[in-house]
mmCIF file of C-alpha atoms and ligand atoms in Angstrom:
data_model
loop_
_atom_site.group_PDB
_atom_site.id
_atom_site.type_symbol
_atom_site.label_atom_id
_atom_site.label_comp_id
_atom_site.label_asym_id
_atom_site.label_seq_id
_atom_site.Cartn_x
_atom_site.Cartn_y
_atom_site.Cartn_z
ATOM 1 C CA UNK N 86 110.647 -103.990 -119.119
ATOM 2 C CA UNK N 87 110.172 -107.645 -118.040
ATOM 3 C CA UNK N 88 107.177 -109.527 -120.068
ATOM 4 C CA UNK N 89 103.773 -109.716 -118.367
ATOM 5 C CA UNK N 90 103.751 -113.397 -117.462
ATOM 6 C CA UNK N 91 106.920 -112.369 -115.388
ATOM 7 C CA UNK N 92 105.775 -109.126 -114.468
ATOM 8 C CA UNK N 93 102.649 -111.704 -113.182
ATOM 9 C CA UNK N 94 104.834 -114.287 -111.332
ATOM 10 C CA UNK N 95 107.297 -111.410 -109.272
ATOM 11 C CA UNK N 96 104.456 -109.789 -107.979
ATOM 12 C CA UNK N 97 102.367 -113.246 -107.334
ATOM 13 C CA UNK N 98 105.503 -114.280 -105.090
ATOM 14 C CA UNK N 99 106.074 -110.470 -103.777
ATOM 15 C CA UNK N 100 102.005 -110.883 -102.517
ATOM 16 C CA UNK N 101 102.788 -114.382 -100.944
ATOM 17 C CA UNK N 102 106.033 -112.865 -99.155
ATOM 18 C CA UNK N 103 104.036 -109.975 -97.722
ATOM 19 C CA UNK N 104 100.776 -112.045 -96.546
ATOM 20 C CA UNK N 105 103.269 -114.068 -94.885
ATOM 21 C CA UNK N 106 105.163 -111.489 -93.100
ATOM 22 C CA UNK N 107 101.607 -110.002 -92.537
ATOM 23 C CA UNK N 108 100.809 -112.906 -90.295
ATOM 24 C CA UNK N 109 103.880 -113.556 -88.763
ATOM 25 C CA UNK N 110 103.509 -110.154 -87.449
ATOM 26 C CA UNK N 111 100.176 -110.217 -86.600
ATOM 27 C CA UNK N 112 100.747 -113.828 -84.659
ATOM 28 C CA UNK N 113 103.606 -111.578 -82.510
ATOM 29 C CA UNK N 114 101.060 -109.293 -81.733
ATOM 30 C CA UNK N 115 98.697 -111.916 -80.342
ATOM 31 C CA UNK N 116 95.798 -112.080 -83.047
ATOM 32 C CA UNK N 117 94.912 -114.002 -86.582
ATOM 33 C CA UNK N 118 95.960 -113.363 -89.483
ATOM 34 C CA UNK N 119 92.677 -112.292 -90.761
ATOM 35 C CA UNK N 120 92.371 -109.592 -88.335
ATOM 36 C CA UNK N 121 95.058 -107.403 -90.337
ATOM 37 C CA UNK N 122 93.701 -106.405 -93.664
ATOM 38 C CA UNK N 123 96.196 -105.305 -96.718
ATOM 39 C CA UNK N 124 95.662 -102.455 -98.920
ATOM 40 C CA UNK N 125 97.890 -102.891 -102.238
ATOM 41 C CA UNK N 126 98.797 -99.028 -103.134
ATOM 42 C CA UNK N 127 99.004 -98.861 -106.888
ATOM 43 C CA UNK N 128 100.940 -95.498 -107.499
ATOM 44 C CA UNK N 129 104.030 -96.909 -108.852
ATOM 45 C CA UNK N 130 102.367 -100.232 -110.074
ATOM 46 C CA UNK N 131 101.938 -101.192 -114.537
ATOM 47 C CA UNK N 132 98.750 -102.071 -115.481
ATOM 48 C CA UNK N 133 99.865 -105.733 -115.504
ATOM 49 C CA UNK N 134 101.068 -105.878 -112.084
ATOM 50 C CA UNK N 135 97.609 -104.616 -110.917
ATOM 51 C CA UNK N 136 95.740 -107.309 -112.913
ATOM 52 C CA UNK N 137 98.424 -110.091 -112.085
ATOM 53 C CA UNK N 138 97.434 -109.113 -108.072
ATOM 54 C CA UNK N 139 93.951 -109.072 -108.921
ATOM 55 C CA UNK N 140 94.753 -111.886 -110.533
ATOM 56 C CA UNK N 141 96.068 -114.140 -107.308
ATOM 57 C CA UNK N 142 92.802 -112.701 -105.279
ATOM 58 C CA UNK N 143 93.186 -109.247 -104.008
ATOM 59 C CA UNK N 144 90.629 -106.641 -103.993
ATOM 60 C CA UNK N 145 91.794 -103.769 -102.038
ATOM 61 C CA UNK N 146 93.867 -101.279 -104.061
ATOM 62 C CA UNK N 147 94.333 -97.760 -103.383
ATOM 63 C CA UNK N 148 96.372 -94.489 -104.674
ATOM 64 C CA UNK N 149 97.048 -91.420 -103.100
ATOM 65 C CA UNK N 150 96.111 -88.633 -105.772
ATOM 66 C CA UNK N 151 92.395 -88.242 -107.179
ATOM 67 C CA UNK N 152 93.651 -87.402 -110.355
ATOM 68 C CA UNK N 153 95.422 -91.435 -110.418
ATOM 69 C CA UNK N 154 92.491 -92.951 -108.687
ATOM 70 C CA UNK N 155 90.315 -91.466 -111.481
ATOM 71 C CA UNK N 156 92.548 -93.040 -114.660
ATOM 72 C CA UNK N 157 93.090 -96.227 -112.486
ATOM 73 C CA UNK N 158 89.214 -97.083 -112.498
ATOM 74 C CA UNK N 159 89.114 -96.071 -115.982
ATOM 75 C CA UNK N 160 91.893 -98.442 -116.816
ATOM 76 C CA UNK N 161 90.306 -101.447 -114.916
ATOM 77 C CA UNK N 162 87.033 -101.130 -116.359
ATOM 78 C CA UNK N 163 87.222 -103.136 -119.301
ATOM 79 C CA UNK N 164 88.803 -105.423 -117.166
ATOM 80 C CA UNK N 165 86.391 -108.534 -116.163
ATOM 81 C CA UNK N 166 88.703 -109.477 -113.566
ATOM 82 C CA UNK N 167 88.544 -106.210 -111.850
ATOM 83 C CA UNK N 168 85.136 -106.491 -111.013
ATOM 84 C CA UNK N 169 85.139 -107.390 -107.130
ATOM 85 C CA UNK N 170 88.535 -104.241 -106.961
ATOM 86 C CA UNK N 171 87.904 -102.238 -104.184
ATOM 87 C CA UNK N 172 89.536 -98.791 -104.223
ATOM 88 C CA UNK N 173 90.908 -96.558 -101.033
ATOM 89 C CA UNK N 174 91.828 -93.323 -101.317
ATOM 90 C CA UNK N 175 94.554 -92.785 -99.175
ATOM 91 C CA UNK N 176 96.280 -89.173 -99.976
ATOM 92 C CA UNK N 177 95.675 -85.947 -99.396
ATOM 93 C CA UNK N 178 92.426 -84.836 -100.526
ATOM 94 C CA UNK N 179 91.539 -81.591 -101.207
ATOM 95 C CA UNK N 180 87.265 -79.929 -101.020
ATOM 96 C CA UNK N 181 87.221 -79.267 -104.396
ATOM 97 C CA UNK N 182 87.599 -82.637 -105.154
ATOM 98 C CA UNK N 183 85.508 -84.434 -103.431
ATOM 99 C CA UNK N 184 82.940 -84.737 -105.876
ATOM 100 C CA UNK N 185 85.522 -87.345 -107.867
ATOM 101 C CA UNK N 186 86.002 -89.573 -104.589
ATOM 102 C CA UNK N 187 82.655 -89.754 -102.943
ATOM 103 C CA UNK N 188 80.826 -92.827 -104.813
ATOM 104 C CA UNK N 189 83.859 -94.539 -106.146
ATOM 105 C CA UNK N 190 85.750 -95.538 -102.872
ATOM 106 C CA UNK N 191 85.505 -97.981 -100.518
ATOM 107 C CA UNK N 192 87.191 -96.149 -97.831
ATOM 108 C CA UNK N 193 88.510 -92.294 -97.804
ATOM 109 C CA UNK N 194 91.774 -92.653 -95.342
ATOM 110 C CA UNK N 195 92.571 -89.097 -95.453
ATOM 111 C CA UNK N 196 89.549 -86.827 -93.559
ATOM 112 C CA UNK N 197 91.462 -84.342 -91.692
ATOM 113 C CA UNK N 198 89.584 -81.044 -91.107
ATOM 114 C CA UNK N 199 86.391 -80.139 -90.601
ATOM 115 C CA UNK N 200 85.853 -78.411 -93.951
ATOM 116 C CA UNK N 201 87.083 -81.348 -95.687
ATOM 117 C CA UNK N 202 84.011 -83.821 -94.000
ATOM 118 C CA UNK N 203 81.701 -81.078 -94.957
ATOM 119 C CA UNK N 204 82.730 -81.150 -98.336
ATOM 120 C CA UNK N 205 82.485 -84.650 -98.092
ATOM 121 C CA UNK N 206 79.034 -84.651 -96.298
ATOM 122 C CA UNK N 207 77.468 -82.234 -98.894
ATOM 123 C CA UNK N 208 78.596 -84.524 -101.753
ATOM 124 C CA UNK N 209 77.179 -87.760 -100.527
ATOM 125 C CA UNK N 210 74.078 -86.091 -99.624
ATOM 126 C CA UNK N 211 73.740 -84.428 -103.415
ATOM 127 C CA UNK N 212 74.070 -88.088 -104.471
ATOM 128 C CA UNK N 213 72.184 -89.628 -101.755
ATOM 129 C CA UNK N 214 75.179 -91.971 -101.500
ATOM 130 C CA UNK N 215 75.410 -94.553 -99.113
ATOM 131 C CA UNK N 216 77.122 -93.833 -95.948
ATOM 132 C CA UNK N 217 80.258 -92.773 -96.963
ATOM 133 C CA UNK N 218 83.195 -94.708 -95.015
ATOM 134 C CA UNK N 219 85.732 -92.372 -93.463
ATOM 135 C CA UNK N 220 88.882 -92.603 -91.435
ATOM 136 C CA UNK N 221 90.426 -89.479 -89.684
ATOM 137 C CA UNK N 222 94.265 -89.209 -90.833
ATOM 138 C CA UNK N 223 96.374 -87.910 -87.918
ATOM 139 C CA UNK N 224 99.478 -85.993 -87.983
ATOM 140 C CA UNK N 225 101.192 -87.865 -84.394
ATOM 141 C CA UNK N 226 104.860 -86.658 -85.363
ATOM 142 C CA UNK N 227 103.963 -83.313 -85.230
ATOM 143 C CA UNK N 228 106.337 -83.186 -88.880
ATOM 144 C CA UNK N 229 105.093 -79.776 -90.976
ATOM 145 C CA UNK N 230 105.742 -81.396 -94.090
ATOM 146 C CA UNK N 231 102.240 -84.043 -93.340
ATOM 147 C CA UNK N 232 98.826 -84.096 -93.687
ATOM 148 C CA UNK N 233 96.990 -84.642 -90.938
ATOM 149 C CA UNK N 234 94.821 -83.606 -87.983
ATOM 150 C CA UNK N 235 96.664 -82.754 -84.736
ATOM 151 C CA UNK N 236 95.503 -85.148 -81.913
ATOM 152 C CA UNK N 237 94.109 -82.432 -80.134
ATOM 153 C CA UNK N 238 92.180 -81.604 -82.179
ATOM 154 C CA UNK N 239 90.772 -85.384 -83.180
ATOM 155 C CA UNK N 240 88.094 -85.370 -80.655
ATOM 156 C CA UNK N 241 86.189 -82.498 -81.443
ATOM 157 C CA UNK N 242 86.321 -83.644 -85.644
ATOM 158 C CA UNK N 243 85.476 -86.916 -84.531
ATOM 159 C CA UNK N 244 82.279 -85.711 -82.661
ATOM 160 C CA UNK N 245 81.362 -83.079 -85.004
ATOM 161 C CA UNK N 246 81.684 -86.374 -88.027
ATOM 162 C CA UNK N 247 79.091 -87.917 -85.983
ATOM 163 C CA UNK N 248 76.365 -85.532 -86.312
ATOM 164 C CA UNK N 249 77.054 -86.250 -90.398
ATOM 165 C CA UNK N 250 74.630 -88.787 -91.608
ATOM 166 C CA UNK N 251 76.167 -88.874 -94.376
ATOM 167 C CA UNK N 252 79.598 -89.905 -93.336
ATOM 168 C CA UNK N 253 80.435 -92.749 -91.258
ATOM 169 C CA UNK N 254 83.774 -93.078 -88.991
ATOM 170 C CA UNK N 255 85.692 -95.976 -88.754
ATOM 171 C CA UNK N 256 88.799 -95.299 -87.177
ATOM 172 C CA UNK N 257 92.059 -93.662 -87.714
ATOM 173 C CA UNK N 258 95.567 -93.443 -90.720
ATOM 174 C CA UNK N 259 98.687 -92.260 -89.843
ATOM 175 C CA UNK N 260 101.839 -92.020 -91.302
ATOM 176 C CA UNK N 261 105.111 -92.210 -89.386
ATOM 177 C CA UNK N 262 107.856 -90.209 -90.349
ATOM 178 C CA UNK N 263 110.205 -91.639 -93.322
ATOM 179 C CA UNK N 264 113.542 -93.891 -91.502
ATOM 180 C CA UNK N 265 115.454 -96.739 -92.326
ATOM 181 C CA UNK N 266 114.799 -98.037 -89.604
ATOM 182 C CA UNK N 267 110.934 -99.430 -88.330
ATOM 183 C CA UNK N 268 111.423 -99.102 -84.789
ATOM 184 C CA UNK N 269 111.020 -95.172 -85.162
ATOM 185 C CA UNK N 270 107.527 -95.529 -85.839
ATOM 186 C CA UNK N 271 106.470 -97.865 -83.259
ATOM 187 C CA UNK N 272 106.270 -95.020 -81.070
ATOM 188 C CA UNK N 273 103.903 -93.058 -83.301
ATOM 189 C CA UNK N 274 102.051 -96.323 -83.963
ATOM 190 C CA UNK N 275 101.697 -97.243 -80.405
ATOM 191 C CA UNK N 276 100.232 -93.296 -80.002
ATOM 192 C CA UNK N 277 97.777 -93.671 -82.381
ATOM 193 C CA UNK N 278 96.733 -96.922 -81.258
ATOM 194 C CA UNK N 279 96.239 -95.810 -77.658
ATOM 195 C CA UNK N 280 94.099 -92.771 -79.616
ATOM 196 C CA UNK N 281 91.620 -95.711 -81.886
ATOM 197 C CA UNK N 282 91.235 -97.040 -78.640
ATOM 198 C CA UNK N 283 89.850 -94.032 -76.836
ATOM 199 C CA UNK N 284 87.838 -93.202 -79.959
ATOM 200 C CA UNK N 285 86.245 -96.779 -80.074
ATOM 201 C CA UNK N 286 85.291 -96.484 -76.119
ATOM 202 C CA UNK N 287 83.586 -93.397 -77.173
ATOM 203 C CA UNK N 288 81.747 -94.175 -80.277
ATOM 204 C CA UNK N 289 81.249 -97.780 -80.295
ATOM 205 C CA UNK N 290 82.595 -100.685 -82.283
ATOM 206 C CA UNK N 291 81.740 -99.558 -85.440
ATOM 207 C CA UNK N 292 85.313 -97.706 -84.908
ATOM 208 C CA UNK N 293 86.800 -100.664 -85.944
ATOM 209 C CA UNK N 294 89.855 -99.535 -88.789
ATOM 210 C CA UNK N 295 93.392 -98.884 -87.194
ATOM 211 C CA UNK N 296 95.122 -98.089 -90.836
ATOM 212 C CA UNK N 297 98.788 -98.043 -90.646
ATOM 213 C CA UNK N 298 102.110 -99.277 -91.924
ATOM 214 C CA UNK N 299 103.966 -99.102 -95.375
ATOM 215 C CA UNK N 300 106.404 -101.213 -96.995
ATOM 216 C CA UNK N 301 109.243 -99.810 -94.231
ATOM 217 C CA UNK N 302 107.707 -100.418 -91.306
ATOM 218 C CA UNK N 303 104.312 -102.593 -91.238
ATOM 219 C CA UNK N 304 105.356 -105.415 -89.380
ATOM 220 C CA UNK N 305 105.825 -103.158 -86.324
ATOM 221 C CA UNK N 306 102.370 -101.342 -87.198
ATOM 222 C CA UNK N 307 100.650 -104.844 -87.144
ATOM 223 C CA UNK N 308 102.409 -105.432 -83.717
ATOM 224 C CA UNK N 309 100.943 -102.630 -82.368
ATOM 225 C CA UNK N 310 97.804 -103.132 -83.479
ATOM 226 C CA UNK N 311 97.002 -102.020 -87.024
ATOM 227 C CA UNK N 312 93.972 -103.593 -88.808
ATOM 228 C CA UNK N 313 94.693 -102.262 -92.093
ATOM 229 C CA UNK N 314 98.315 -101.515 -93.601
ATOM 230 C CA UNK N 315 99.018 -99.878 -96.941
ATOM 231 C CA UNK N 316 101.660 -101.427 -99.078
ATOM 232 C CA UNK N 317 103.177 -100.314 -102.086
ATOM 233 C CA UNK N 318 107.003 -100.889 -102.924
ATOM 234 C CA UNK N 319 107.467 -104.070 -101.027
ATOM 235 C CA UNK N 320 104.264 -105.672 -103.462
ATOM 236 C CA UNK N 321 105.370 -103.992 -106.874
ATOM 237 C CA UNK N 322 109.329 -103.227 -106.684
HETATM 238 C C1 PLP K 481 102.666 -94.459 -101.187
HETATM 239 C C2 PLP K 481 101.871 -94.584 -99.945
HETATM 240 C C3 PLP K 481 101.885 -95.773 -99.205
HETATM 241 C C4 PLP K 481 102.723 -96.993 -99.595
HETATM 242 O O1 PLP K 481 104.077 -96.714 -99.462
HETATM 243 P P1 PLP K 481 105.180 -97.850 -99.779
HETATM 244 O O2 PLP K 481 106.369 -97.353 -99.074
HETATM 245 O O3 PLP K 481 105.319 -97.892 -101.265
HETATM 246 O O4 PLP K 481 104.672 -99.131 -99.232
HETATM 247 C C5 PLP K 481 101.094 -95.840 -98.069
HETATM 248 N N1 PLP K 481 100.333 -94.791 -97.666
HETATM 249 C C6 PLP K 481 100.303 -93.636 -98.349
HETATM 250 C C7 PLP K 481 99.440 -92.527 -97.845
HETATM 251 C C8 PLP K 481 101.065 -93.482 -99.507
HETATM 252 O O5 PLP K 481 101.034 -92.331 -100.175
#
């Protein structure tokens, strides 16, 4: 286990290294670096490497179970520092849950069925929450073994999500399917892209969130046209 002031420096040098690569990408693809947002995804992160990242600046974190997200916020609330943290949830997430999510997030990254945004609907209103921020997670591979809404079917959740006042859309997360190599997902990335697009000419600019790319392959995401990529191993080892 290294000691926290290294533990501190790798990832303060692992953050600089990604926000670099982050706008080298985004400068391929045409736009400023400020138009491509990072989301640090804390699943396999210590304590310290959270704070030492809060630490250098960052305020976007996010897991992937409710359960984590839960101890996480626990964890950074003695934490002065973690004040201005802003959490995603980014995983699958299931109805009966909701209740653990809605209130706490920033962003949920993971709506994908009906059900699931009345769940989510029903929870915000019992709170009278804020309009709850919402992406629509599609399932472009096709792959059984993800989450996600079939395309087909993202109109008709989309449309229905807008009669929610409650909930409030702003775009679309995918997930490619796992490869060593990141030029397999610039297909599925270019897909979805072409699908935020159509949803934006639709409902307006407030679809404004294009959330993909992981450690593997985010440089092509932010080439074809992600706003928001969710990084993990390539930020915490
Ligand atoms: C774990 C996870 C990530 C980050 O993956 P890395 O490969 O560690 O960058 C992104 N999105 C989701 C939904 C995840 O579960």
């Amino acid at each position: 286990m290294a000691s926290p002031s290294k533990a501190a420096a790798a990832v303060a040098a692992a953050y600089a290294r990604v926000r670099e690569r982050l706008a080298a990408a985004a400068a391929r693809g045409g736009r400023p670096p400020e138009s491509v947002g990072l989301v640090a995804v804390t699943k396999s992160a210590s304590l310290d490497q959270i704070l030492a990242l809060v630490g250098a600046g960052h305020q976007d974190l996010a897991e992937n179970r409710v359960q984590a997200l839960g101890a996480r916020i626990t964890a950074l609330a003695s934490e002065p520092i973690a004040a201005s943290v802003r959490w995603h949830m980014i995983g699958h997430l299931q109805r009966n849950k909701v209740e653990q999510v809605v209130g706490r997030v920033s962003l949920i990254h993971s709506v994908d069925s009906l059900r699931l945004a009345e769940a989510l609907e029903a929870a915000a209103a019992k709170r009278n929450t804020p309009p709850v921020d919402v992406l629509i997670e599609l399932n472009i591979s096709g792959e059984a073994s993800k989450y996600g809404l079939a395309p087909g079917d993202l109109a008709a959740l989309a449309a229905h999500i807008a009669t929610l006042p409650h909930l409030r859309l702003r775009g679309l997360m995918t997930m490619a399917p796992y490869s060593d190599r990141p030029e397999d997902s610039r297909p599925i990335f270019a897909r979805c892209r072409r699908l935020f697009e159509t949803l934006r000419a639709d409902l307006g600019p407030s679809v404004d969130t294009l959330s993909m790319g992981m450690s593997g392959d985010f440089e092509v995401a932010v080439e074809e046209g992600a706003t928001l990529v969710r990084i993990g191993r390539a930020l915490f080892g």
